[in-house]
Amino acid sequence: MKTQSIVVIDYGVGNLFNVESACKALDLDFLTTTDPQVVSNAARILLPGVGAFRPAMQRLHDGGLIEPLRNFVTSGRPLLGICLGMQLLFSTSEEHGSWNGLNFIPGKVVRLHEGAAASNSQVKIPHIGWNMVNRSPDHPSQSVLDGLPAPISVYFNHSFMAVPVDPNVVLGHCSYGENSVASVIRHNNIHGCQFHPERSADAGLRILYNFAHLDGLGSTHTGGY
Amino acid sequence: MGCCTRVIARLDIKGPNVIKGLQFEGHRVLGTADALATAYYRAGIDEIIYQDTVASLYQRSNIAELIKRAATGIFVPIAVGGGLRSIEDMRNVLRAGADKVILNTGAVKSPSLIDAGAREFGSQCIVCSIETARINGEYKVWVDYGREVSSLDPVSWAQEVVNRGAGEIIINSLMHDGMGEGFDLDIISQIAEKVSVPVVASGGAGKREHCLDVLRSTSANAVVVGSMFHYHYLQNSTQALPQQPSHLLGGEIDQGNFDFIKDGYGGDRAIMVQPTSVQEVKTFLSENGIVVRTAISSPLPDHRVSE
Amino acid sequence: MSNHHHSQLDRQFDSLPKEVAFCKNCVVSNQRPRTRFNAEGVCSACQWAHEKDHLVDWIERERELKDLCDRFRSPTGGFDVVVPGSGGKDSAYVAHQLKHRYGMHPLCVTWAPFEWTPIGFANLQAFNRAGFTNLITQPDGKLHRALSRLAFELKGDAWEPFAYGQKSLAFHLACRFGIKLIFYGENGELEYGGSERHKNLPKEGPEEWKDAYFKGASLDEVIETGLSRGVIEKFDLCNASLELYKAPPLQEIQEHGAEMHWFSYYRKWTPQENFYYAARHTGFLTNPEGRSEGTYTRYASLDDKADGFHWYLSYMKFGMGRASRDAQGDIRRHHLTREEGVALVRRYDGEFPARYFDWFLKYLEITRERFWEVMDMYRSLSNVWRKDGKEWVMTHPVK
């Protein structure tokens, strides 16, 4: 089955080039845009993001992208938020203040704690590096993690993490010090990766591939697999 | 459980080539950036640093094209430094596919550049590289790719850059770099225990034991390896050999010392390190209790290759 | 002091072209004495570099070296080759190669610098500890200082007495020890674009030195001129040490059968590879204080506090200092593009060697004003400087 075209949102924040390169390498049909109209008509959306919460929300707002995104999500079409792009999906963030997010998924974004789990030492913030994402016990059978072993090692670079109201939203998590970091999330048609799949070698590329092949119900079409 | 320890390859760039010196001096060409980066990606490297060694001389950065090529085929993080002096410089490099920018001379000359960069791009994009060596017995911060010494003390400078918004620090020991005798454990541990951001150790790895030493004796979160990897992959990868330098003297292609490559490996052409592969280092670290990333193969359905 | 054209003994000015031109390939200009440009505007050193790359049969040359060593090697393991050096990368390479690759038994000799830098002395010691016998010769210090002062007054180059001894010492010791072979590193004239007389010859003798190395005025002439002009007042002409500044009489050399060869004739000379080699085999370290003043490198000519002033003078006379010299070589060896060489020269060439200035003035017993008087005199003689009000401006910066 031919994948539908992915719209990658350019709102001036994030490493577009790498997301695009990954899509190209996977032979995915994609289009980068700032145009709210294109967003409204998209079949599926990738929302990247790097940087701080408030400026990112501001840019989405200034770009007239919030309403189209809301409509898109309401219509049940698949969306994948990456890193900051995932955090924006939530209700609020405490990064440098208290800010409202897109509120597509109830929950808040909080700072990582410096405490290490087992000792009195601290972990470094930001959380930079490859960490192991384990699947949650109630992980549904079909998601962006399809076809991947468990755990997977993926690349993180962040100081804040999302804490959803409903823990079932978390499909995959990793440990960092005393933090349990929501790493892969899904709320109906809304998906998110706190890590950077476009920078996570084979594992990350597979995740992007899976997202591109999900149907509206969240199951993957895999052709001859 | 926490983060894996990263094993990072550093490419010192001159034109299209990877060069490598001793104590930041000399510019032996050890391959093209494209070929070596690809070799490292395939070998399971966790991250690649591109250090432009002539940008600050020319007051401009030409590295964007190189980064674009790299980012097109390499799907691990890329950090880029060398001659970055302004927000525009940083933006160009990030747009070209860098995940992080590395500041040194620019930040020392104008510390507010760090703040501005962190505000504009986020702290996680801003890495400060601290080149350090002792002079008259005291550690100082060096700038301009090992050419000039500043009056700054590296430990307090490290704290300052973090306060200004740097998300990561690389400590590069000038006098150990390329010498293959191990990292400068003293200054690395001094800095690592004082800052709250991840610290990356760089400069001096000559055998895999050195990587273990620095991770055990200091709280560094990652190690950078240069010569030790380059000399290994150079031997084993004919693709890493650049084209013969043009017969036109002084032509564009004359960027770096090709004599080593042309006249063979070993023999008279001296090497300071034990050439070692990425996997050998990772396996060794793993056997000694350091958690490292093992690359997995996730074949795509219908056997599409992801590279 | 007189500012006349004739008050200085550097005869090189007489033959410099008035029109300044730069080599198309490297950054040298035609102001460098004895440098020639060909019809394409490429200097002789660059042409030689091209020949090194493409025309010289290095395998054959090495065969000649092996034959030479076979002829001169001591069957009893006694010293059989004199290698002059300073503990720097080049002599370290030569000595180590002769010993380990060619089975010779080098006696290394060092003509002491005016004043060792800490890194220079450390590198010399490291070299010695790598397994080499080294004879350090210090001429009469009072004499050396007087000659240095003289050379400064008459030629602007206080460093020159060092050069005299550096050339001669090897012959003295070779004759004294009965060693017939002397090996220098590089044929400086050929590698840097001076006389091409010895392009295809491995050796030279002292009879050829006057013009090539001493700016056309030998030591005797310098002393005589100095005395006659009252630049030096009292002088002990019977000082036995004076002997060391000149080669032994030609006859003596011929009787002993001493020959001086260049390693660069036999093996393709790449100073940067010598650096890597010396770091690996003789504990050579770069300058821990950063780049040397007046250039971008940290591994070349590290050992003498007086060194910087020799290069600064060259900058005054010809508009080319240390950075230019380093860049010329690096361009010829394909380590740098010309563009990078130009950028490096513009940034670093002519940087004043301030670090040891006070030492230098004290050593020569001259004032700051006198120093600049002499520098400015050469500048006014040169073809590359002009005075713009109070400032000196280069008429032809490299581009």
Coordinates of N, CA and C in Angstrom, one line a residue, chain C residues 6-191:
Chain C
H6 N 75.9 52.5 2.7 CA 77.1 51.6 2.8 C 77.4 51.2 4.2
S7 N 76.6 51.7 5.2 CA 77.0 51.4 6.5 C 76.7 50.0 6.9
Q8 N 76.1 49.3 6.0 CA 75.7 47.9 6.4 C 76.3 47.0 5.4
L9 N 76.5 45.8 5.8 CA 77.2 44.8 5.0 C 76.3 43.8 4.3
D10 N 75.1 44.0 4.3 CA 74.2 43.1 3.6 C 74.2 43.4 2.2
R11 N 74.9 42.7 1.4 CA 75.1 43.0 0.0 C 73.9 42.5 -0.8
Q12 N 73.0 41.8 -0.2 CA 71.9 41.2 -0.9 C 71.0 42.3 -1.6
F13 N 70.9 43.4 -0.9 CA 70.1 44.5 -1.4 C 70.4 44.9 -2.8
D14 N 71.7 44.8 -3.1 CA 72.1 45.3 -4.4 C 71.5 44.6 -5.6
S15 N 71.2 43.3 -5.3 CA 70.7 42.6 -6.5 C 69.2 42.3 -6.5
L16 N 68.5 42.9 -5.5 CA 67.0 42.7 -5.5 C 66.3 43.5 -6.5
P17 N 65.3 42.8 -7.2 CA 64.5 43.6 -8.2 C 63.7 44.7 -7.5
K18 N 63.6 45.8 -8.2 CA 62.8 46.9 -7.6 C 61.3 46.6 -7.7
E19 N 60.9 45.9 -8.7 CA 59.4 45.6 -8.8 C 59.1 44.4 -8.0
V20 N 58.2 44.5 -7.1 CA 57.9 43.4 -6.2 C 56.9 42.5 -6.9
A21 N 57.1 41.2 -6.9 CA 56.2 40.3 -7.5 C 56.1 39.0 -6.6
F22 N 55.0 38.4 -6.6 CA 54.8 37.2 -5.8 C 54.7 35.9 -6.6
C23 N 55.2 34.9 -6.1 CA 55.1 33.6 -6.8 C 53.6 33.2 -7.0
K24 N 53.3 32.7 -8.1 CA 51.9 32.3 -8.4 C 51.5 31.2 -7.5
N25 N 52.4 30.4 -7.1 CA 52.0 29.2 -6.4 C 52.1 29.3 -4.9
C26 N 53.2 29.9 -4.4 CA 53.3 30.1 -2.9 C 53.3 31.5 -2.6
V27 N 53.7 31.9 -1.4 CA 53.6 33.3 -1.0 C 54.9 34.0 -0.9
V28 N 56.0 33.4 -1.5 CA 57.3 34.1 -1.5 C 57.2 35.2 -2.5
S29 N 58.0 36.3 -2.3 CA 58.1 37.3 -3.3 C 59.5 37.3 -3.9
N30 N 59.7 38.1 -4.9 CA 61.0 38.1 -5.6 C 62.0 38.9 -4.7
Q31 N 61.6 39.3 -3.6 CA 62.5 40.1 -2.7 C 63.4 39.1 -1.9
R32 N 63.0 37.8 -1.9 CA 63.9 36.9 -1.2 C 65.2 36.7 -2.0
P33 N 66.3 37.0 -1.4 CA 67.6 36.9 -2.2 C 67.8 35.6 -2.9
R34 N 68.2 35.6 -4.1 CA 68.6 34.5 -4.9 C 67.4 33.6 -5.4
T35 N 66.2 34.1 -5.1 CA 65.0 33.4 -5.6 C 64.8 33.8 -7.0
R36 N 64.5 32.8 -7.8 CA 64.2 33.1 -9.2 C 62.8 32.7 -9.6
F37 N 62.1 33.4 -10.4 CA 60.8 33.0 -10.9 C 61.0 32.6 -12.4
N38 N 60.2 31.6 -12.7 CA 60.3 31.1 -14.1 C 59.3 31.9 -15.0
A39 N 59.2 31.6 -16.2 CA 58.3 32.3 -17.1 C 56.8 32.4 -16.7
E40 N 56.4 31.3 -15.9 CA 55.0 31.3 -15.5 C 54.9 32.0 -14.2
G41 N 56.0 32.6 -13.6 CA 55.8 33.3 -12.4 C 55.9 32.4 -11.2
V42 N 56.4 31.2 -11.3 CA 56.5 30.3 -10.2 C 58.0 30.3 -9.7
C43 N 58.1 30.3 -8.4 CA 59.5 30.4 -7.9 C 60.2 29.1 -7.9
S44 N 61.5 29.2 -7.8 CA 62.4 28.0 -7.9 C 62.1 27.0 -6.9
A45 N 61.8 27.4 -5.7 CA 61.5 26.4 -4.7 C 60.2 25.6 -5.0
C46 N 59.2 26.3 -5.6 CA 58.0 25.6 -6.0 C 58.3 24.6 -7.1
Q47 N 59.1 25.1 -8.0 CA 59.5 24.2 -9.1 C 60.2 23.0 -8.6
W48 N 61.1 23.2 -7.7 CA 61.8 22.0 -7.1 C 60.8 21.1 -6.4
A49 N 59.8 21.7 -5.8 CA 58.8 20.9 -5.1 C 58.1 20.0 -6.1
H50 N 57.8 20.5 -7.2 CA 57.1 19.8 -8.3 C 58.0 18.6 -8.8
E51 N 59.3 19.0 -8.9 CA 60.2 17.9 -9.3 C 60.3 16.8 -8.3
K52 N 60.3 17.2 -7.0 CA 60.4 16.2 -5.9 C 59.2 15.3 -6.0
D53 N 58.0 15.9 -6.4 CA 56.8 15.0 -6.5 C 56.9 14.1 -7.7
H54 N 57.4 14.6 -8.8 CA 57.2 13.9 -10.0 C 58.4 13.4 -10.8
L55 N 59.5 14.0 -10.6 CA 60.7 13.7 -11.4 C 61.8 12.9 -10.7
V56 N 61.9 13.2 -9.4 CA 63.1 12.6 -8.7 C 62.8 11.1 -8.5
D57 N 63.7 10.3 -8.7 CA 63.6 8.9 -8.5 C 64.0 8.6 -7.0
W58 N 63.1 8.6 -6.1 CA 63.5 8.5 -4.7 C 64.0 7.1 -4.4
I59 N 63.5 6.1 -5.1 CA 64.0 4.8 -4.8 C 65.5 4.7 -5.1
E60 N 65.8 5.3 -6.3 CA 67.2 5.3 -6.7 C 68.1 6.1 -5.7
R61 N 67.5 7.3 -5.2 CA 68.2 8.1 -4.3 C 68.5 7.4 -3.0
E62 N 67.5 6.6 -2.5 CA 67.7 5.9 -1.3 C 68.8 4.8 -1.5
R63 N 68.8 4.3 -2.7 CA 69.9 3.3 -3.0 C 71.2 3.9 -2.8
E64 N 71.3 5.1 -3.3 CA 72.6 5.9 -3.2 C 72.9 6.1 -1.7
L65 N 71.9 6.4 -0.9 CA 72.2 6.6 0.5 C 72.7 5.3 1.1
K66 N 72.0 4.2 0.8 CA 72.5 2.9 1.4 C 73.9 2.6 1.0
D67 N 74.2 2.9 -0.3 CA 75.6 2.7 -0.7 C 76.6 3.6 0.1
L68 N 76.2 4.8 0.2 CA 77.0 5.8 0.9 C 77.2 5.3 2.4
C69 N 76.2 4.8 3.0 CA 76.3 4.4 4.4 C 77.2 3.1 4.4
D70 N 77.0 2.3 3.5 CA 77.8 1.0 3.5 C 79.3 1.4 3.4
R71 N 79.6 2.5 2.6 CA 81.0 2.9 2.5 C 81.5 3.5 3.8
F72 N 80.7 4.2 4.5 CA 81.2 5.0 5.6 C 81.0 4.3 7.0
R73 N 80.2 3.3 7.0 CA 79.9 2.7 8.3 C 81.1 2.1 9.0
S74 N 81.2 2.4 10.3 CA 82.3 1.9 11.0 C 82.1 0.4 11.3
P75 N 83.1 -0.4 10.9 CA 83.0 -1.9 11.2 C 83.1 -2.2 12.7
T76 N 83.7 -1.3 13.4 CA 83.8 -1.6 14.9 C 82.8 -0.9 15.7
G77 N 81.8 -0.2 15.1 CA 80.8 0.4 15.8 C 81.2 1.8 16.4
G78 N 82.3 2.3 15.9 CA 82.6 3.7 16.3 C 81.8 4.7 15.6
F79 N 81.9 5.9 16.1 CA 81.2 7.0 15.5 C 81.6 7.1 14.0
D80 N 80.6 7.1 13.1 CA 80.9 7.2 11.7 C 80.2 8.3 11.0
V81 N 79.3 9.0 11.6 CA 78.7 10.2 11.0 C 78.4 11.3 12.0
V82 N 78.7 12.5 11.6 CA 78.4 13.6 12.5 C 77.0 14.2 12.0
V83 N 76.1 14.3 13.0 CA 74.8 14.9 12.7 C 74.6 16.2 13.5
P84 N 74.8 17.3 12.9 CA 74.5 18.6 13.6 C 73.1 18.7 13.9
G85 N 72.8 19.3 15.1 CA 71.3 19.5 15.3 C 71.1 20.2 16.6
S86 N 69.9 20.4 16.9 CA 69.5 21.2 18.1 C 68.5 20.5 19.0
G87 N 68.2 19.2 18.6 CA 67.2 18.5 19.3 C 65.8 18.8 18.7
G88 N 65.8 19.5 17.6 CA 64.6 19.8 16.9 C 64.2 18.6 16.1
K89 N 63.0 18.8 15.5 CA 62.4 17.7 14.7 C 63.3 17.2 13.6
D90 N 63.9 18.1 12.9 CA 64.6 17.7 11.7 C 65.9 16.9 11.9
S91 N 66.7 17.4 12.9 CA 67.9 16.6 13.2 C 67.6 15.4 13.9
A92 N 66.5 15.4 14.7 CA 66.1 14.2 15.4 C 65.8 13.1 14.4
Y93 N 65.1 13.5 13.3 CA 64.7 12.5 12.3 C 65.9 12.0 11.6
V94 N 66.8 12.9 11.2 CA 68.0 12.4 10.5 C 68.8 11.5 11.3
A95 N 69.1 11.9 12.6 CA 69.9 11.0 13.4 C 69.3 9.7 13.7
H96 N 68.0 9.7 13.9 CA 67.3 8.4 14.2 C 67.3 7.5 13.0
Q97 N 67.0 8.1 11.9 CA 67.0 7.3 10.7 C 68.4 6.7 10.4
L98 N 69.4 7.5 10.5 CA 70.8 7.0 10.2 C 71.1 5.9 11.2
K99 N 70.7 6.0 12.4 CA 71.0 5.0 13.4 C 70.2 3.7 13.1
H100 N 68.9 3.9 13.0 CA 68.0 2.7 13.1 C 67.7 2.1 11.7
R101 N 67.7 3.0 10.7 CA 67.3 2.4 9.4 C 68.6 2.1 8.6
Y102 N 69.6 2.9 8.8 CA 70.8 2.7 8.0 C 72.0 2.2 8.7
G103 N 71.8 1.8 10.0 CA 72.9 1.2 10.8 C 74.1 2.0 11.0
M104 N 74.0 3.3 11.0 CA 75.2 4.1 11.3 C 75.3 4.4 12.8
H105 N 76.4 5.0 13.2 CA 76.6 5.4 14.6 C 76.8 6.8 14.7
P106 N 75.8 7.6 14.8 CA 75.9 9.0 14.7 C 76.5 9.6 16.0
L107 N 77.3 10.7 15.8 CA 77.8 11.5 16.8 C 77.0 12.9 16.6
C108 N 76.1 13.2 17.5 CA 75.4 14.4 17.2 C 76.1 15.6 17.9
V109 N 76.0 16.7 17.2 CA 76.7 17.9 17.7 C 75.7 19.1 17.7
T110 N 75.8 19.8 18.8 CA 74.9 21.0 18.9 C 75.8 22.2 19.1
W111 N 75.6 23.1 18.2 CA 76.2 24.5 18.4 C 75.1 25.2 19.2
A112 N 75.5 25.6 20.4 CA 74.5 26.1 21.3 C 73.8 27.4 20.8
P113 N 72.5 27.5 21.1 CA 71.8 28.7 20.8 C 72.3 29.8 21.7
F114 N 71.9 31.0 21.3 CA 72.3 32.2 22.2 C 71.7 31.9 23.6
E115 N 70.4 31.6 23.6 CA 69.8 31.2 24.9 C 68.7 30.3 24.7
W116 N 68.8 29.1 25.4 CA 67.8 28.1 25.2 C 66.5 28.6 25.7
T117 N 65.4 28.2 25.0 CA 64.1 28.3 25.5 C 63.8 27.1 26.3
P118 N 62.9 27.1 27.3 CA 62.7 25.9 28.1 C 62.3 24.7 27.2
I119 N 61.4 24.9 26.2 CA 60.9 23.8 25.4 C 62.1 23.3 24.5
G120 N 62.9 24.2 24.1 CA 64.1 23.8 23.2 C 65.0 22.9 24.0
F121 N 65.3 23.3 25.2 CA 66.2 22.5 26.0 C 65.6 21.1 26.3
A122 N 64.3 21.2 26.7 CA 63.6 19.9 27.0 C 63.6 19.0 25.8
N123 N 63.4 19.5 24.6 CA 63.4 18.6 23.4 C 64.8 18.0 23.2
L124 N 65.8 18.8 23.5 CA 67.2 18.3 23.3 C 67.5 17.2 24.2
Q125 N 67.0 17.4 25.5 CA 67.2 16.3 26.5 C 66.5 15.1 26.1
A126 N 65.2 15.3 25.6 CA 64.4 14.1 25.3 C 65.1 13.3 24.1
F127 N 65.7 14.1 23.2 CA 66.4 13.5 22.1 C 67.6 12.7 22.6
N128 N 68.3 13.3 23.5 CA 69.5 12.6 24.0 C 69.1 11.3 24.7
R129 N 68.0 11.4 25.5 CA 67.6 10.2 26.2 C 67.0 9.2 25.3
A130 N 66.7 9.5 24.1 CA 66.2 8.5 23.1 C 67.3 7.7 22.6
G131 N 68.5 8.0 23.0 CA 69.7 7.1 22.7 C 70.7 7.7 21.7
F132 N 71.1 9.0 22.0 CA 72.0 9.6 21.1 C 73.1 10.4 21.9
T133 N 74.3 10.2 21.4 CA 75.4 11.0 22.0 C 75.4 12.3 21.4
N134 N 75.5 13.3 22.3 CA 75.4 14.7 21.8 C 76.5 15.6 22.4
L135 N 77.2 16.2 21.6 CA 78.3 17.1 22.1 C 77.7 18.5 21.9
I136 N 77.6 19.2 23.0 CA 77.1 20.6 23.0 C 78.3 21.5 23.1
T137 N 78.4 22.4 22.1 CA 79.6 23.3 22.1 C 79.1 24.7 22.3
Q138 N 79.7 25.3 23.3 CA 79.4 26.7 23.5 C 80.7 27.5 23.3
P139 N 80.7 28.4 22.3 CA 81.9 29.2 22.1 C 82.1 30.1 23.2
D140 N 83.2 30.8 23.3 CA 83.5 31.8 24.3 C 82.3 32.8 24.3
G141 N 81.7 32.8 25.5 CA 80.4 33.6 25.6 C 80.6 35.1 25.4
K142 N 81.7 35.6 25.8 CA 82.0 37.0 25.6 C 82.2 37.3 24.2
L143 N 82.9 36.5 23.5 CA 83.2 36.6 22.1 C 81.9 36.5 21.3
H144 N 81.2 35.5 21.6 CA 79.9 35.3 20.9 C 79.0 36.5 21.0
R145 N 79.0 37.1 22.2 CA 78.1 38.2 22.4 C 78.6 39.4 21.6
A146 N 80.0 39.6 21.6 CA 80.5 40.7 20.8 C 80.3 40.5 19.3
L147 N 80.4 39.3 18.8 CA 80.2 39.1 17.4 C 78.7 39.3 17.1
S148 N 77.9 38.9 18.0 CA 76.5 39.1 17.8 C 76.1 40.6 17.7
R149 N 76.7 41.4 18.6 CA 76.5 42.8 18.6 C 77.0 43.4 17.2
L150 N 78.2 42.9 16.8 CA 78.8 43.4 15.6 C 77.9 43.0 14.4
A151 N 77.4 41.8 14.4 CA 76.5 41.4 13.3 C 75.3 42.2 13.2
F152 N 74.8 42.6 14.4 CA 73.6 43.4 14.5 C 73.8 44.8 13.9
E153 N 75.0 45.4 14.3 CA 75.3 46.7 13.8 C 75.5 46.7 12.3
L154 N 76.2 45.7 11.8 CA 76.6 45.8 10.4 C 75.7 45.1 9.5
K155 N 74.9 44.1 10.0 CA 74.0 43.4 9.0 C 72.6 43.4 9.6
G156 N 72.4 43.9 10.7 CA 71.0 43.9 11.2 C 70.6 42.6 11.8
D157 N 71.5 41.6 11.7 CA 71.1 40.2 12.1 C 72.0 39.7 13.2
A158 N 71.6 39.9 14.5 CA 72.4 39.4 15.6 C 72.6 37.9 15.6
W159 N 71.8 37.3 15.0 CA 71.8 35.8 15.0 C 72.9 35.2 14.1
E160 N 73.5 36.0 13.3 CA 74.4 35.4 12.3 C 75.6 34.6 12.9
P161 N 76.2 35.0 14.0 CA 77.3 34.2 14.5 C 76.9 32.8 14.8
F162 N 75.6 32.7 15.1 CA 75.1 31.3 15.3 C 75.2 30.5 14.0
A163 N 74.8 31.2 12.9 CA 74.9 30.5 11.6 C 76.3 30.1 11.3
Y164 N 77.3 31.0 11.6 CA 78.7 30.6 11.2 C 79.0 29.3 11.9
G165 N 78.8 29.3 13.2 CA 79.2 28.1 13.9 C 78.4 26.9 13.5
Q166 N 77.2 27.1 13.3 CA 76.3 26.0 12.9 C 76.8 25.2 11.7
K167 N 77.4 26.0 10.8 CA 77.9 25.4 9.6 C 79.3 24.8 9.8
S168 N 80.1 25.4 10.6 CA 81.5 25.0 10.8 C 81.7 23.9 11.8
L169 N 81.0 23.9 12.8 CA 81.3 23.0 14.0 C 81.4 21.6 13.5
A170 N 80.5 21.2 12.6 CA 80.4 19.8 12.2 C 81.8 19.4 11.6
F171 N 82.4 20.3 10.8 CA 83.6 20.0 10.2 C 84.8 19.9 11.2
H172 N 84.8 20.8 12.2 CA 85.8 20.7 13.2 C 85.8 19.4 13.9
L173 N 84.6 19.0 14.3 CA 84.4 17.8 15.1 C 84.7 16.6 14.3
A174 N 84.3 16.6 13.0 CA 84.5 15.5 12.1 C 86.0 15.3 12.0
C175 N 86.7 16.4 11.8 CA 88.2 16.2 11.7 C 88.8 15.8 12.9
R176 N 88.4 16.3 14.1 CA 89.0 15.9 15.4 C 88.7 14.5 15.7
F177 N 87.5 14.0 15.4 CA 87.2 12.6 15.7 C 87.5 11.6 14.6
G178 N 88.0 12.1 13.5 CA 88.3 11.2 12.4 C 87.1 10.6 11.8
I179 N 86.0 11.4 11.8 CA 84.7 10.9 11.2 C 84.7 11.6 9.8
K180 N 84.3 10.8 8.8 CA 84.4 11.3 7.4 C 83.1 11.8 6.9
L181 N 82.0 11.5 7.5 CA 80.7 11.8 7.0 C 80.0 12.7 7.9
I182 N 79.4 13.8 7.3 CA 78.6 14.7 8.0 C 77.2 14.8 7.3
F183 N 76.2 14.7 8.1 CA 74.8 14.8 7.5 C 74.0 15.9 8.0
Y184 N 73.7 16.8 7.2 CA 72.7 17.9 7.5 C 71.4 17.4 7.0
G185 N 70.3 18.1 7.5 CA 69.0 17.7 7.1 C 68.7 18.1 5.7
E186 N 68.5 19.4 5.6 CA 68.0 19.9 4.3 C 68.9 20.8 3.7
N187 N 68.9 20.8 2.4 CA 69.6 21.8 1.6 C 68.7 23.0 1.6
G188 N 69.0 23.9 2.5 CA 68.1 25.1 2.7 C 67.9 25.9 1.4
E189 N 69.0 26.1 0.7 CA 68.9 26.9 -0.5 C 68.0 26.3 -1.5
L190 N 68.1 25.0 -1.6 CA 67.2 24.4 -2.6 C 65.8 24.3 -2.1
E191 N 65.6 23.9 -0.9 CA 64.2 23.7 -0.4 C 63.5 25.0 -0.3

